[in-house]
Coordinates of N, CA and C and ligand atoms in Angstrom, one line a residue:
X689 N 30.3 -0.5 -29.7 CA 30.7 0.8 -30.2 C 29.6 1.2 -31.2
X690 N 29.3 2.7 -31.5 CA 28.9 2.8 -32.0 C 29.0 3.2 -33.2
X691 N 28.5 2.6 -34.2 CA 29.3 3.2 -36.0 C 28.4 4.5 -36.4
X692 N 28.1 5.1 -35.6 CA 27.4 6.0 -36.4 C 27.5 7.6 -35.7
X693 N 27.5 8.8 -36.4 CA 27.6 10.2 -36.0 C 26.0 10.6 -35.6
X694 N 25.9 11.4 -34.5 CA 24.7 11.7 -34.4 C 24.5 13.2 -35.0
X695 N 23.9 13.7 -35.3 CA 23.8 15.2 -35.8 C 22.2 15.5 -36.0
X696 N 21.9 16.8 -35.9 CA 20.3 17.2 -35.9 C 19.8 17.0 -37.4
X697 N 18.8 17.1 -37.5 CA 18.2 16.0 -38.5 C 17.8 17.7 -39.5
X698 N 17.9 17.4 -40.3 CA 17.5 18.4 -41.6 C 16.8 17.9 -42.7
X699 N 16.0 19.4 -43.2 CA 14.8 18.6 -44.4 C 15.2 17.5 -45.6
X700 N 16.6 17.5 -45.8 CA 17.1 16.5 -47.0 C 16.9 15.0 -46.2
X701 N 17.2 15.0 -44.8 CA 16.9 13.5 -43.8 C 15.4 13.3 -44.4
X702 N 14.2 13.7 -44.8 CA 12.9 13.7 -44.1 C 12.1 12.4 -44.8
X703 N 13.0 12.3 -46.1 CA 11.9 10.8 -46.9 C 13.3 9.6 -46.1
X704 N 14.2 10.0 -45.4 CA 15.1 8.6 -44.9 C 14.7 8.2 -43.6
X705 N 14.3 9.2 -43.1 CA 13.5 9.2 -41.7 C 11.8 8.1 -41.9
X706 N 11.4 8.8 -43.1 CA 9.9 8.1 -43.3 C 10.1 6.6 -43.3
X707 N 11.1 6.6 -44.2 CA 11.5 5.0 -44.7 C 11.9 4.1 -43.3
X708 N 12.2 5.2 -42.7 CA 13.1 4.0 -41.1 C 12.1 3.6 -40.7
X709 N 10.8 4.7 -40.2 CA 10.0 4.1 -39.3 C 9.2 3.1 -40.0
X710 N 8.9 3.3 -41.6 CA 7.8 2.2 -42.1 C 8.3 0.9 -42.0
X711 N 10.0 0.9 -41.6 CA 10.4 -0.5 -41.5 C 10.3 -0.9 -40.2
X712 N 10.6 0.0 -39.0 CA 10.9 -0.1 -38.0 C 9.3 -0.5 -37.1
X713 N 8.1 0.4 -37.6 CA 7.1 0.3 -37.4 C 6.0 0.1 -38.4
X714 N 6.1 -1.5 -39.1 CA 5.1 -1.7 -40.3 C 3.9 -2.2 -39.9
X715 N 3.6 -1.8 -38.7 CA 2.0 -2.2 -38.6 C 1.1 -0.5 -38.2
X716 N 2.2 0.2 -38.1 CA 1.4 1.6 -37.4 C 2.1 2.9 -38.5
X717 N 1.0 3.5 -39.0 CA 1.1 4.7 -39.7 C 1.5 6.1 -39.1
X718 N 2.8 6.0 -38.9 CA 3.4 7.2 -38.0 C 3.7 8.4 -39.0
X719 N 3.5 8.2 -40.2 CA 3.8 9.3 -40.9 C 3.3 10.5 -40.8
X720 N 1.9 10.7 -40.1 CA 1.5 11.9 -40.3 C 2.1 12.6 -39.2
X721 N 2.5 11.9 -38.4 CA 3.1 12.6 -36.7 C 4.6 13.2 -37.1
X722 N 5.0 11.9 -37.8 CA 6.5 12.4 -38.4 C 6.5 14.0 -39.1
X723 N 5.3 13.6 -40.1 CA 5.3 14.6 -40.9 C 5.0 16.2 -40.2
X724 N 3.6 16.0 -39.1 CA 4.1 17.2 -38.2 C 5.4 17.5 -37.3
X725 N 5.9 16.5 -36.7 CA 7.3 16.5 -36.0 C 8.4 17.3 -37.0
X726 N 8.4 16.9 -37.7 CA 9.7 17.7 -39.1 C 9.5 18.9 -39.2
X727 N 8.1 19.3 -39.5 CA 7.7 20.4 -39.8 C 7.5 21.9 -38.9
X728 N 7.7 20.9 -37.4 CA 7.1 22.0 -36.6 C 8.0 22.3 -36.1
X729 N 8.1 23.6 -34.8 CA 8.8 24.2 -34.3 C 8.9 23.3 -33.1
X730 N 9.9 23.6 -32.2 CA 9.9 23.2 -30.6 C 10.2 21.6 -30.8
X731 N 10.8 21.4 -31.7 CA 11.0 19.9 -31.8 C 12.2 19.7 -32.6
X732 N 13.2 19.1 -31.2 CA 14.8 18.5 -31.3 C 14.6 17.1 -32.1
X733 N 15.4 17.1 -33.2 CA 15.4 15.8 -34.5 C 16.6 15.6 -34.3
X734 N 17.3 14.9 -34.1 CA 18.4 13.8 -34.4 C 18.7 12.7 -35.4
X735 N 19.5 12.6 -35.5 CA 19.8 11.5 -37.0 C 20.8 10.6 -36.5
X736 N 21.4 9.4 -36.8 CA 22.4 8.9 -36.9 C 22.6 8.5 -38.2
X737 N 23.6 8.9 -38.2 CA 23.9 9.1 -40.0 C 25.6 7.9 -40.0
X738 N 25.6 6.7 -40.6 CA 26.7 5.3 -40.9 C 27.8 6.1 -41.4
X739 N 29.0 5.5 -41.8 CA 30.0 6.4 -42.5 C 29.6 6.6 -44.2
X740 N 28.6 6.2 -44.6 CA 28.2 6.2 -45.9 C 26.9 7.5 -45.9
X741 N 26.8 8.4 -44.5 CA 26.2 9.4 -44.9 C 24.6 8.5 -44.4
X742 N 24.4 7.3 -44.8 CA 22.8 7.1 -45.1 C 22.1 7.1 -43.2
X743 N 20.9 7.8 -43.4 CA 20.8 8.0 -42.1 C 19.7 6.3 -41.4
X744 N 20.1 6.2 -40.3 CA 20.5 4.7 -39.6 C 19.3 4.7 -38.1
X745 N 19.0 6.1 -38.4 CA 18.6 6.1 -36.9 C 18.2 7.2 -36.7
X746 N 16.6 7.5 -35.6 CA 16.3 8.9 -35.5 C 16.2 8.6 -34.3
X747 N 15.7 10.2 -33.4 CA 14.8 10.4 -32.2 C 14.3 11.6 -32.2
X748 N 13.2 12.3 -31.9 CA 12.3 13.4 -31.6 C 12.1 13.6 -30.2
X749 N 11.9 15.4 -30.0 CA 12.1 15.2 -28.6 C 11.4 16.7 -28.9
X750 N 9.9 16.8 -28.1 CA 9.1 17.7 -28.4 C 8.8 18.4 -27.0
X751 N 8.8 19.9 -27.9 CA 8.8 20.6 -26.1 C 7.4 20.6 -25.7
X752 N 7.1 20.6 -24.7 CA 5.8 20.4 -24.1 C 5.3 21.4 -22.9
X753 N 4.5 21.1 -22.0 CA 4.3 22.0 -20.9 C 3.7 20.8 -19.5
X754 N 4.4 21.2 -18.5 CA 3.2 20.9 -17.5 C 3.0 21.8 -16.4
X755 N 1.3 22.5 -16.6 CA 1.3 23.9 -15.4 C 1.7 23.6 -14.0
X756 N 2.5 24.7 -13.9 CA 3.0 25.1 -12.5 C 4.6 24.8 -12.5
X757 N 5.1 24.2 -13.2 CA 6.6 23.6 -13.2 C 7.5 24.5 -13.6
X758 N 8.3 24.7 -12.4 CA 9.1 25.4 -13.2 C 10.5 24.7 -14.2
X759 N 10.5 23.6 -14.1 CA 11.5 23.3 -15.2 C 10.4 22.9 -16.6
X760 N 11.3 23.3 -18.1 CA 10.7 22.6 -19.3 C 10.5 21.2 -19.1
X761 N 9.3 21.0 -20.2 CA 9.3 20.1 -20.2 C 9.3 19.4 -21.5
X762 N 9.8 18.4 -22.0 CA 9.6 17.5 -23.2 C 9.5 16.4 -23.4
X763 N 9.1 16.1 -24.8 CA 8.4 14.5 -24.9 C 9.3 13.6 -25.9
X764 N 9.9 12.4 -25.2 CA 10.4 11.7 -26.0 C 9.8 10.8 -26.9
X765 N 10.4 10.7 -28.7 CA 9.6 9.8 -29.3 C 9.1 10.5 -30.7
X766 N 9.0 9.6 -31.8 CA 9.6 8.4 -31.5 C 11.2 7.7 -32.0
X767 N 11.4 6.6 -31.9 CA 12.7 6.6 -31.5 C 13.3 5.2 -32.3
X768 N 13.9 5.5 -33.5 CA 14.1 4.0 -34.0 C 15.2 4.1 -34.9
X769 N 16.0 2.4 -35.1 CA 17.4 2.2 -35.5 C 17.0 1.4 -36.9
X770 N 17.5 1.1 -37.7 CA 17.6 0.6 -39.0 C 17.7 -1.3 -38.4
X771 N 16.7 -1.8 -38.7 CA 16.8 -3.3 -38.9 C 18.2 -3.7 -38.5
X772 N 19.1 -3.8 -39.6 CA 20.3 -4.8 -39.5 C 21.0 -4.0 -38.5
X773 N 21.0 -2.4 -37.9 CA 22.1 -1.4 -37.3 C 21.8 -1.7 -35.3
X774 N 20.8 -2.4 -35.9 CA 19.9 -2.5 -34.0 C 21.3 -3.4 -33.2
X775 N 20.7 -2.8 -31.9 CA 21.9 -3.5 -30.8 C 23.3 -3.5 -30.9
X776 N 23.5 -2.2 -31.4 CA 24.8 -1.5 -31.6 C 24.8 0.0 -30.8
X777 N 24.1 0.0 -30.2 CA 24.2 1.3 -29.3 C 23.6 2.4 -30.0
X778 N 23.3 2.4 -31.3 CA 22.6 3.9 -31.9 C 21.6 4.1 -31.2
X779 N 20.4 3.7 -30.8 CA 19.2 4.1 -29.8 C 19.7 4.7 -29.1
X780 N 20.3 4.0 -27.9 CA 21.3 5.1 -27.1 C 22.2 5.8 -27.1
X781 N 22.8 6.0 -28.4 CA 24.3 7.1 -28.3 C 22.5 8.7 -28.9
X782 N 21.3 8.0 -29.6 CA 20.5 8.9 -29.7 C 19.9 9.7 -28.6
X783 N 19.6 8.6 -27.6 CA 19.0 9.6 -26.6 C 19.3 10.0 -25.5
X784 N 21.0 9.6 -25.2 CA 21.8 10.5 -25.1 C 22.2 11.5 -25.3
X785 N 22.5 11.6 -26.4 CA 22.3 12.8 -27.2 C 21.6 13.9 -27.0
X786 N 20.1 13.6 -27.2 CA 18.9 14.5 -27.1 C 19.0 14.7 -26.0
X787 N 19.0 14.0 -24.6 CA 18.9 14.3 -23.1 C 20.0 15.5 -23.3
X788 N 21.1 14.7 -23.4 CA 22.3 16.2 -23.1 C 21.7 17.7 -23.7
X789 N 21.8 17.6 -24.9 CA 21.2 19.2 -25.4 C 20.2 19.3 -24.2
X790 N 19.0 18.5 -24.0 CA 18.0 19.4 -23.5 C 18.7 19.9 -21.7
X791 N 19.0 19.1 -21.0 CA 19.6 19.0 -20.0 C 21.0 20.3 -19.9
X792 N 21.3 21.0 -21.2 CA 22.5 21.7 -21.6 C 21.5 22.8 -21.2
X793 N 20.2 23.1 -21.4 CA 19.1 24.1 -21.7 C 19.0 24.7 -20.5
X794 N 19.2 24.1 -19.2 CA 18.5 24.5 -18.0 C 17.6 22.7 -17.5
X795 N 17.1 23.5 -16.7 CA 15.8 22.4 -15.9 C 15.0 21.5 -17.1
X796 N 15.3 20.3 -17.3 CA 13.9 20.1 -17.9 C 13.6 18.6 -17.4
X797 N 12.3 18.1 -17.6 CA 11.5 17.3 -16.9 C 11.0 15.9 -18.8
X798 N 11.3 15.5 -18.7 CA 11.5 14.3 -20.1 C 10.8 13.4 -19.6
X799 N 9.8 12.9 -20.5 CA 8.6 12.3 -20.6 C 8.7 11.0 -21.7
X800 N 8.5 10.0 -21.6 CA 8.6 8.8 -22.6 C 7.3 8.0 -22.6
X801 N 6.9 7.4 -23.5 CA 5.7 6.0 -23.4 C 6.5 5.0 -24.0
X802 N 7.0 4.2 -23.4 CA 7.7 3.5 -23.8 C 8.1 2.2 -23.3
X803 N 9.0 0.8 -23.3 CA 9.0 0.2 -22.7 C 10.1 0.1 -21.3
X804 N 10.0 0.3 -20.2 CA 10.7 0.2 -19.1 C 12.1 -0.5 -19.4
X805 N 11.9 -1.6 -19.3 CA 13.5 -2.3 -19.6 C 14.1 -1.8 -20.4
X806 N 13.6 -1.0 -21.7 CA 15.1 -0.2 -22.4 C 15.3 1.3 -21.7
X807 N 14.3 1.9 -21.6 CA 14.4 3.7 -20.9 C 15.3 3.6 -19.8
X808 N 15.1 2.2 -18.8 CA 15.4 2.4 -17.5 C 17.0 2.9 -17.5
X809 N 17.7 2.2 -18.7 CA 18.7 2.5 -18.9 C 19.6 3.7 -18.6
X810 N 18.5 4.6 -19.3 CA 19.0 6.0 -19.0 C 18.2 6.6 -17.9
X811 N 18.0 6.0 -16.7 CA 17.4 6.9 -15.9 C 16.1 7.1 -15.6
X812 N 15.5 6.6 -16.5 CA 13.6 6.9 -16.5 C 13.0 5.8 -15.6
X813 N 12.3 6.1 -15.1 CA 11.6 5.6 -14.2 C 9.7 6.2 -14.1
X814 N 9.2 5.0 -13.5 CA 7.8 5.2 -14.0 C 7.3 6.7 -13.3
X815 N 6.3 7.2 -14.2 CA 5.9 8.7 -13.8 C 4.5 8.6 -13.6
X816 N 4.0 8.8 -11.9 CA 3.0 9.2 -11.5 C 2.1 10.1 -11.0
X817 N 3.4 11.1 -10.9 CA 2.3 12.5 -10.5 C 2.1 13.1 -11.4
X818 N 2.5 13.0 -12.8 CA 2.0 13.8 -14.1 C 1.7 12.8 -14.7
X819 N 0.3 13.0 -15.4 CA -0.6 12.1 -16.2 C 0.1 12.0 -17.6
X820 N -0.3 11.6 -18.4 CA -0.1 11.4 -20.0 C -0.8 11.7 -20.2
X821 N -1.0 12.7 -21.6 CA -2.3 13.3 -22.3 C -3.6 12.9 -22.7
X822 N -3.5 11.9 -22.8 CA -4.8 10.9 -22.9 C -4.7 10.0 -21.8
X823 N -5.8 8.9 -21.1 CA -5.4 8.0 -20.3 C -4.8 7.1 -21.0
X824 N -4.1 6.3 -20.2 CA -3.3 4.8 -21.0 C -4.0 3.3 -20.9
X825 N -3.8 2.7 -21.8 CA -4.5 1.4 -21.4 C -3.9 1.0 -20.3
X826 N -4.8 0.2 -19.1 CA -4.1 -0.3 -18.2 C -2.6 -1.4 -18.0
X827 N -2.7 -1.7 -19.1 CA -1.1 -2.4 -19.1 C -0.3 -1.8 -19.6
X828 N -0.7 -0.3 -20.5 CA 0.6 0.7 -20.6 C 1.0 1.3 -19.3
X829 N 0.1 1.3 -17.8 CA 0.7 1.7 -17.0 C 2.1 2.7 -16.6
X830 N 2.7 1.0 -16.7 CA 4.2 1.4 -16.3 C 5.6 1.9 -17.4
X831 N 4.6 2.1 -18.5 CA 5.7 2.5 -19.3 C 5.4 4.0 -19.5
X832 N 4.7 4.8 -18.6 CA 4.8 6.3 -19.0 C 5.9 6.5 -18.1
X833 N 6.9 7.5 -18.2 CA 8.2 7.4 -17.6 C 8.4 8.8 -17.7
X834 N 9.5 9.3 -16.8 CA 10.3 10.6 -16.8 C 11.4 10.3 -16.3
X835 N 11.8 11.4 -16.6 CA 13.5 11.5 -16.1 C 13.6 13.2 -15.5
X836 N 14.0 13.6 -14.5 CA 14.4 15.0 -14.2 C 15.8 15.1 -14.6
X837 N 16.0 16.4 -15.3 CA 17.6 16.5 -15.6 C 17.7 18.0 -15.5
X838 N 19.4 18.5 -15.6 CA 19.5 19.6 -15.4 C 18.9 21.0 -14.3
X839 N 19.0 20.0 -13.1 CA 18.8 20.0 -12.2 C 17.2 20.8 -11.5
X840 N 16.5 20.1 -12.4 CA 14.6 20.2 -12.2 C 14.8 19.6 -10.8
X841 N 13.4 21.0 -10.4 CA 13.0 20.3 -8.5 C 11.9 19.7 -8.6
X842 N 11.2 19.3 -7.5 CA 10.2 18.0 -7.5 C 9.0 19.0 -8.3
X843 N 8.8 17.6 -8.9 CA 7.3 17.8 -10.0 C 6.6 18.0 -9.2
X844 N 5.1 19.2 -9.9 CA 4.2 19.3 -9.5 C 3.2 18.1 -10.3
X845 N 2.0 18.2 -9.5 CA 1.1 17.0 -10.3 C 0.3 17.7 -11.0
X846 N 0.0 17.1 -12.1 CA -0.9 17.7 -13.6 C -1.0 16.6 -14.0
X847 N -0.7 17.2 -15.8 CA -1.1 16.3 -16.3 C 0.3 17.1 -17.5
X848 N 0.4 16.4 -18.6 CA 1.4 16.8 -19.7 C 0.5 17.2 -20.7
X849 N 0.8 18.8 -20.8 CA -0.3 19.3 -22.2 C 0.8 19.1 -23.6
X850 N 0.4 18.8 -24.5 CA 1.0 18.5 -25.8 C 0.5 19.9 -26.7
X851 N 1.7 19.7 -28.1 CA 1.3 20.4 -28.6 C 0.0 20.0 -29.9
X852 N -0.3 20.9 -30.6 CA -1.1 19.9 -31.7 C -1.1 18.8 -32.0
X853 N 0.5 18.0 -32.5 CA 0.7 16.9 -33.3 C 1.2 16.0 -32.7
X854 N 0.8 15.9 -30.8 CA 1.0 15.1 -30.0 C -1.0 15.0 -29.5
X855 N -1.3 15.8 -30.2 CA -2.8 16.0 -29.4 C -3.8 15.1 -29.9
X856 N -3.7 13.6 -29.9 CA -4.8 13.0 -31.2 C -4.9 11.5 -30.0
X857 N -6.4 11.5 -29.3 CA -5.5 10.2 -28.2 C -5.5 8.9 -29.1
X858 N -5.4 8.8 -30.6 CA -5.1 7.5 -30.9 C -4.1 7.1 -30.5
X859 N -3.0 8.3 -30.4 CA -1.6 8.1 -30.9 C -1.0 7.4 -29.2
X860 N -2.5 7.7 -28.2 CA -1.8 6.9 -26.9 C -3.1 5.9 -26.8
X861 N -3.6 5.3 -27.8 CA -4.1 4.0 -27.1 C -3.2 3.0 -27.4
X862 N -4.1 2.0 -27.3 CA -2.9 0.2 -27.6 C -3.8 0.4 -29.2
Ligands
LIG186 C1 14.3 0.1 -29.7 C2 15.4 0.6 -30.6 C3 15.2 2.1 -30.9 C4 16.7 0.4 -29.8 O1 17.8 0.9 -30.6 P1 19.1 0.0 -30.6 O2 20.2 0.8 -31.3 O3 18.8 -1.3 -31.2 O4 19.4 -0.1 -29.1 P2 20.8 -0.1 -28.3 O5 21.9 -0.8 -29.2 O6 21.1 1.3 -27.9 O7 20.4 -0.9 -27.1 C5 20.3 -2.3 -27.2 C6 19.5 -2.8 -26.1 O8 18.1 -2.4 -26.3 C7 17.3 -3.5 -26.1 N1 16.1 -3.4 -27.0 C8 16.1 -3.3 -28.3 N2 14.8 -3.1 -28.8 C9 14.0 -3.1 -27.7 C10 12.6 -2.9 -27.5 N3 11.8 -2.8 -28.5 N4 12.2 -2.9 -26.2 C11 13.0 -3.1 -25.2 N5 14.4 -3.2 -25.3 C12 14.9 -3.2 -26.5 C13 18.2 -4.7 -26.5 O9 17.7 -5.9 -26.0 C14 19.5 -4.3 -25.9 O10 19.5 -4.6 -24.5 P3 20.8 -4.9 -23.7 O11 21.7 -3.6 -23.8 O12 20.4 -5.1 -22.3 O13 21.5 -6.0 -24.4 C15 15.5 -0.2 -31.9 O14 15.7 -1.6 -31.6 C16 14.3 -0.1 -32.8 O15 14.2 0.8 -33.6 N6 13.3 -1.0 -32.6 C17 12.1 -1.0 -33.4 C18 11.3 0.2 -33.1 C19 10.9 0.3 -31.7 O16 10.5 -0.7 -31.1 N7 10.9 1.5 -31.2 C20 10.3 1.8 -29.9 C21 11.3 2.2 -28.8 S1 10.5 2.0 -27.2

């Protein structure tokens, strides 16, 4: 079960949000991505907020483009649960969540780098006719992923253009 409410993420979340990832991710400085993610437009924030209000859990979900397609498209990420809250379903009651709204929108085409065994979960499967913004290291391969939802027709092949604060290829090397 899951103990927690999901709701869109608002400026008072934004130093609870920083705090999740520096735990969740203490070897990689994601703040400045966060910091554009919060700030910018075109980007679904989610929270999971415990019954004590304290928020437990995010995901980001940025709109993106790939030419010729007619369904949207966006980018999942990134995506993380509070230490002791993990393996209680918050990740997923999260991106769940996000899929629905965006899926509620019309056509859209959802994009992850991520690891297989948890995405596959919801559907994602590895994505080869649209590239990732930067190349990937060869053993990120199979973790670039999509999902078609809301009834997107077959992808055209490109590549995924990003916006600014997805546009930096550190953020896709190893
Ligand atoms: C990955 C993460 C967001 C999942 O959230 P969660 O609330 O713990 O996940 P859920 O309870 O919804 O799902 C639990 C499942 O995810 C799996 N899982 C947890 N972390 C995982 C990871 N880093 N990679 C792959 N699978 C993972 C668990 O083994 C469990 O699998 P099962 O259902 O087959 O038993 C969370 O564990 C986390 O924040 N980890 C640290 C940050 C991170 O690695 N983020 C990158 C996501 S790719």
């Amino acid at each position: 079960m899951t103990a927690a409410a999901i709701r869109t993420g608002v400026p008072a979340d934004h130093d609870a949000i920083a705090a999740l990832y520096r735990e969740a991710f203490p070897e990689e400085d994601l703040l400045p991505l966060l910091c554009g993610l919060l700030a910018g437009d075109g980007v679904l924030s989610l929270v999971a907020a415990g019954d004590d209000e304290r928020v437990v859990g995010h995901v980001a979900f940025t709109d993106c483009a790939v030419a010729g397609d007619t369904a949207r498209a966006a980018l999942l990420g990134p995506l993380a649960v509070a230490g002791e809250r993990q393996g209680r379903g918050i990740g997923s009651a999260l991106v769940r969540a996000g899929l629905d709204r965006l899926a509620a929108a019309g056509p859209v085409r959802v994009f992850v780098l991520g690891d297989p065994t948890y995405y596959a979960r919801f559907g994602f499967a590895p994505e080869a006719g649209i590239a990732s913004p930067y190349p990937l290291p060869g053993e990120w391969a199979g973790a670039w992923q999509s999902l078609a939802l809301g009834g997107a027709g077959p992808a055209p092949s490109g590549r995924l253009s990003v916006p600014p604060v997805w546009d930096d290829p550190a953020l896709w090397a190893a």
